[in-house]
CSV table of C-alpha atoms and ligand atoms in Angstrom, one decimal:
chain,number,residue,atom,x,y,z
A,1,MET,CA,12.3,-1.0,0.8
A,2,PHE,CA,9.0,0.9,0.8
A,3,ILE,CA,6.7,-0.3,3.7
A,4,LEU,CA,3.1,0.9,3.5
A,5,ILE,CA,1.0,0.4,6.6
A,6,ASN,CA,-2.7,0.2,5.5
A,7,LEU,CA,-4.8,1.0,8.5
A,8,LYS,CA,-8.0,-0.1,6.7
A,9,ALA,CA,-10.9,0.5,9.0
A,10,TYR,CA,-9.3,-0.9,12.1
A,11,PRO,CA,-10.2,0.8,15.4
A,12,ARG,CA,-6.7,2.2,16.2
A,13,ASP,CA,-5.5,5.7,16.9
A,14,PRO,CA,-4.1,6.6,13.4
A,15,VAL,CA,-2.0,9.5,14.8
A,16,ALA,CA,-0.3,7.3,17.4
A,17,ILE,CA,0.6,4.7,14.8
A,18,ALA,CA,1.7,7.5,12.4
A,19,GLU,CA,4.0,9.0,15.1
A,20,ALA,CA,5.5,5.6,15.8
A,21,ALA,CA,6.0,5.1,12.0
A,22,ALA,CA,7.6,8.5,11.6
A,23,ASP,CA,10.1,7.6,14.5
A,24,VAL,CA,11.0,4.3,13.0
A,25,ASP,CA,11.3,5.8,9.5
A,26,ALA,CA,13.9,8.2,10.8
A,27,GLU,CA,15.9,5.3,12.2
A,28,THR,CA,16.1,3.2,9.0
A,29,ASP,CA,16.9,3.3,5.3
A,30,ALA,CA,13.4,2.0,4.6
A,31,THR,CA,10.6,4.4,3.8
A,32,ILE,CA,7.6,3.8,6.1
A,33,ALA,CA,4.2,5.3,4.9
A,34,VAL,CA,0.8,5.1,6.6
A,35,ALA,CA,-2.6,4.9,4.8
A,36,PRO,CA,-5.4,6.0,7.2
A,37,GLN,CA,-9.1,6.5,6.6
A,38,THR,CA,-9.8,9.6,4.4
A,39,ALA,CA,-11.0,11.6,7.4
A,40,ASP,CA,-7.6,11.1,9.1
A,41,LEU,CA,-5.3,12.0,6.2
A,42,ALA,CA,-4.5,15.6,7.5
A,43,ALA,CA,-3.9,14.5,11.1
A,44,VAL,CA,-1.6,11.7,10.0
A,45,ALA,CA,0.2,13.9,7.5
A,46,GLU,CA,0.8,16.4,10.3
A,47,THR,CA,3.0,13.8,12.1
A,48,GLY,CA,5.5,14.1,9.2
A,49,VAL,CA,5.1,10.5,8.2
A,50,GLU,CA,4.6,9.8,4.5
A,51,THR,CA,0.8,9.6,4.1
A,52,TRP,CA,-1.2,7.7,1.6
A,53,ALA,CA,-4.9,7.5,0.7
A,54,GLN,CA,-6.5,4.1,0.7
A,55,HIS,CA,-8.5,5.0,-2.5
A,56,VAL,CA,-9.4,8.0,-4.7
A,57,SER,CA,-12.4,8.3,-7.0
A,58,PRO,CA,-12.1,8.5,-10.8
A,59,VAL,CA,-13.6,12.0,-10.8
A,60,GLY,CA,-12.6,15.6,-10.5
A,61,HIS,CA,-14.4,18.5,-8.9
A,62,GLY,CA,-18.1,18.6,-9.6
A,63,SER,CA,-21.4,16.8,-8.8
A,64,HIS,CA,-20.0,13.5,-7.4
A,65,THR,CA,-21.6,12.9,-4.0
A,66,GLY,CA,-19.7,10.4,-1.8
A,67,SER,CA,-16.6,10.6,-3.9
A,68,SER,CA,-13.0,10.8,-2.5
A,69,LEU,CA,-11.3,13.5,-4.5
A,70,ALA,CA,-7.6,13.0,-5.3
A,71,GLU,CA,-7.2,16.8,-5.1
A,72,ARG,CA,-8.5,16.9,-1.5
A,73,ALA,CA,-6.3,14.0,-0.5
A,74,ALA,CA,-3.3,15.8,-1.9
A,75,GLU,CA,-4.3,19.0,-0.1
A,76,ALA,CA,-4.7,17.1,3.1
A,77,GLY,CA,-1.1,16.0,2.8
A,78,ALA,CA,-1.2,12.7,1.0
A,79,ALA,CA,1.7,11.8,-1.1
A,80,GLY,CA,0.1,8.9,-2.8
A,81,THR,CA,-2.9,6.6,-3.1
A,82,LEU,CA,-3.7,2.9,-3.2
A,83,LEU,CA,-6.1,1.9,-5.9
A,84,ASN,CA,-8.0,-1.3,-6.6
A,85,HIS,CA,-7.2,-2.9,-3.2
A,86,SER,CA,-8.7,-6.3,-2.8
A,87,GLU,CA,-11.3,-4.8,-0.4
A,88,ARG,CA,-12.0,-1.9,-2.7
A,89,ARG,CA,-12.0,-3.4,-6.2
A,90,LEU,CA,-12.6,-1.2,-9.2
A,91,LYS,CA,-13.7,-1.7,-12.8
A,92,LEU,CA,-10.9,-1.4,-15.3
A,93,ALA,CA,-12.2,2.0,-16.6
A,94,ASP,CA,-12.3,3.2,-13.0
A,95,ILE,CA,-8.7,2.2,-12.2
A,96,ASP,CA,-7.7,4.1,-15.3
A,97,GLY,CA,-9.8,7.1,-14.2
A,98,SER,CA,-8.5,7.1,-10.7
A,99,LEU,CA,-5.0,6.9,-12.0
A,100,ALA,CA,-5.6,10.0,-14.1
A,101,ALA,CA,-7.2,11.7,-11.1
A,102,ALA,CA,-4.2,10.8,-8.9
A,103,GLU,CA,-1.7,12.0,-11.5
A,104,ARG,CA,-3.6,15.3,-11.9
A,105,ALA,CA,-3.3,15.8,-8.2
A,106,GLY,CA,0.3,14.8,-8.0
A,107,LEU,CA,-0.2,11.6,-6.0
A,108,ASP,CA,2.0,8.6,-6.4
A,109,THR,CA,0.0,5.4,-7.2
A,110,VAL,CA,0.0,1.7,-6.3
A,111,VAL,CA,-2.5,-0.5,-8.1
A,112,CYS,CA,-3.2,-3.7,-6.2
A,113,ALA,CA,-3.9,-7.0,-8.0
A,114,ASN,CA,-4.7,-10.6,-7.0
A,115,ASN,CA,-2.2,-12.4,-9.2
A,116,PRO,CA,0.5,-12.0,-11.9
A,117,ASP,CA,-2.0,-11.7,-14.8
A,118,GLN,CA,-3.7,-8.8,-13.1
A,119,VAL,CA,-0.4,-7.3,-12.2
A,120,ALA,CA,0.5,-7.3,-15.9
A,121,ALA,CA,-2.8,-5.6,-16.7
A,122,ALA,CA,-2.4,-3.1,-13.9
A,123,ALA,CA,1.2,-2.3,-15.0
A,124,ALA,CA,-0.1,-1.5,-18.5
A,125,LEU,CA,-2.1,1.4,-17.1
A,126,GLY,CA,1.2,3.1,-16.1
A,127,PRO,CA,1.0,3.4,-12.3
A,128,ASP,CA,4.1,4.1,-10.2
A,129,ALA,CA,3.9,0.7,-8.7
A,130,VAL,CA,1.7,-2.5,-8.6
A,131,ALA,CA,1.2,-4.7,-5.6
A,132,VAL,CA,0.3,-8.4,-5.7
A,133,GLU,CA,-1.8,-9.4,-2.7
A,134,PRO,CA,-3.4,-12.9,-2.8
A,135,PRO,CA,-6.8,-12.3,-1.2
A,136,GLU,CA,-6.8,-15.6,0.6
A,137,LEU,CA,-3.7,-14.7,2.6
A,138,ILE,CA,-4.9,-11.2,3.6
A,139,GLY,CA,-5.3,-10.9,7.4
A,140,THR,CA,-4.1,-14.5,8.0
A,141,GLY,CA,-0.7,-13.7,9.4
A,142,THR,CA,0.8,-16.2,6.9
A,143,PRO,CA,3.1,-14.1,4.8
A,144,VAL,CA,2.8,-14.3,1.0
A,145,SER,CA,6.6,-14.4,0.8
A,146,GLN,CA,6.6,-17.7,2.6
A,147,ALA,CA,3.2,-19.2,1.6
A,148,ASP,CA,3.4,-18.4,-2.1
A,149,PRO,CA,6.9,-17.1,-3.1
A,150,ASP,CA,6.2,-18.0,-6.8
A,151,VAL,CA,3.3,-15.5,-7.0
A,152,VAL,CA,5.7,-12.7,-5.9
A,153,GLU,CA,8.4,-13.7,-8.4
A,154,ASP,CA,5.9,-14.2,-11.2
A,155,ALA,CA,4.4,-10.8,-10.4
A,156,VAL,CA,7.8,-9.2,-10.7
A,157,ALA,CA,8.4,-10.9,-14.0
A,158,ALA,CA,4.9,-10.0,-15.3
A,159,ALA,CA,5.3,-6.3,-14.5
A,160,ARG,CA,8.9,-6.2,-15.9
A,161,ALA,CA,7.6,-7.7,-19.2
A,162,VAL,CA,5.1,-4.9,-19.5
A,163,ASP,CA,7.0,-1.9,-18.1
A,164,ASP,CA,10.2,-2.1,-16.2
A,165,ALA,CA,9.7,1.4,-14.7
A,166,VAL,CA,6.8,0.1,-12.6
A,167,ASP,CA,7.8,-0.9,-9.1
A,168,VAL,CA,6.5,-4.2,-7.7
A,169,TYR,CA,5.4,-4.6,-4.1
A,170,CYS,CA,3.7,-7.5,-2.4
A,171,GLY,CA,1.4,-7.9,0.6
A,172,ALA,CA,-0.8,-10.2,2.7
A,173,GLY,CA,0.2,-11.7,6.0
A,174,ILE,CA,3.5,-9.7,6.2
A,175,SER,CA,4.3,-8.9,9.9
A,176,THR,CA,8.0,-9.4,10.7
A,177,GLY,CA,11.4,-8.2,9.5
A,178,GLU,CA,12.0,-11.7,8.2
A,179,ASP,CA,8.9,-11.4,6.0
A,180,VAL,CA,10.0,-8.0,4.6
A,181,ALA,CA,13.5,-9.4,3.9
A,182,ALA,CA,12.0,-12.5,2.1
A,183,ALA,CA,9.8,-10.2,0.0
A,184,ARG,CA,12.9,-8.2,-1.0
A,185,ASP,CA,14.8,-11.3,-1.9
A,186,LEU,CA,12.0,-12.3,-4.2
A,187,GLY,CA,12.4,-9.1,-6.2
A,188,SER,CA,9.8,-6.9,-4.5
A,189,THR,CA,10.9,-3.3,-3.6
A,190,GLY,CA,8.1,-2.7,-1.2
A,191,VAL,CA,5.5,-4.4,1.0
A,192,LEU,CA,1.9,-3.5,2.0
A,193,LEU,CA,0.7,-4.7,5.4
A,194,ALA,CA,-2.2,-4.0,7.8
A,195,SER,CA,-3.0,-6.4,10.6
A,196,GLY,CA,0.7,-6.9,11.6
A,197,VAL,CA,0.7,-3.3,12.9
A,198,ALA,CA,-2.9,-2.3,13.2
A,199,LYS,CA,-3.8,-5.3,15.3
A,200,ALA,CA,-0.5,-5.5,17.2
A,201,ASP,CA,-0.5,-5.1,21.0
A,202,ASP,CA,2.5,-2.8,20.6
A,203,PRO,CA,2.4,-1.2,17.1
A,204,ALA,CA,5.7,0.7,17.7
A,205,ALA,CA,7.5,-2.6,18.4
A,206,ALA,CA,5.9,-4.2,15.4
A,207,LEU,CA,7.1,-1.4,13.2
A,208,ARG,CA,10.6,-1.7,14.6
A,209,ASP,CA,10.7,-5.4,13.9
A,210,LEU,CA,9.7,-4.8,10.2
A,211,VAL,CA,12.9,-2.9,9.5
A,212,THR,CA,15.4,-5.2,11.3
A,213,ASP,CA,16.9,-6.4,8.0
A,214,VAL,CA,16.4,-3.7,5.4
B,1,13P,O1,-4.4,-5.9,2.6
B,1,13P,C1,-3.3,-5.8,3.1
B,1,13P,C2,-2.5,-4.6,2.9
B,1,13P,O2,-3.1,-3.7,2.0
B,1,13P,C3,-2.6,-6.9,3.8
B,1,13P,O3,-3.3,-7.1,5.0
B,1,13P,P1,-2.7,-7.9,6.2
B,1,13P,O4,-1.3,-7.3,6.4
B,1,13P,O5,-3.6,-7.7,7.3
B,1,13P,O6,-2.6,-9.3,5.7
């Protein structure tokens, strides 16, 4: 399983969480990756943990003030990038442009989507993976794999029907090893989560719990 910890804009030390994630990654067959704020990419990558950007812009070098260049994310040590997260929605043309930018920079890509129809549309753009994250469950602590298992299974089927080379992940409310195992049993090969680690009293213990059954 691929387990991506999205630190969003939570007020936690990204390096401490990255170090804990690197330790747990070394103890398990799962791959644990951390997506910090853009300014923290290099420091997180230096811990040795697989590092992801939360977003990259659909542009290359040039006059694009305020952009997040895919090339700079890669140079800072990122291996991949989220795109179209529920909290960073993009127009269709921008998802396509950001995918092209990520591919030019050698970044892996996960395009997020609200539901199976959007998953199918996202899969048609040719990312490495798509992730279904029902917005109403994000941050609730109620795991999508329990609250809405059909949405995960339907997302897997929707992506398969378009392109069976695209991996399918799920996210929202995932916080325990049981949630990760349930996501896997529904056909997902990875999970995205944030508050289960970024708001935990003990992030290292939360990370260890995530991999108890992978
Ligand atoms: O948005 C998410 C991951 O990208 C999910 O957030 P929570 O894990 O806080 O529900």
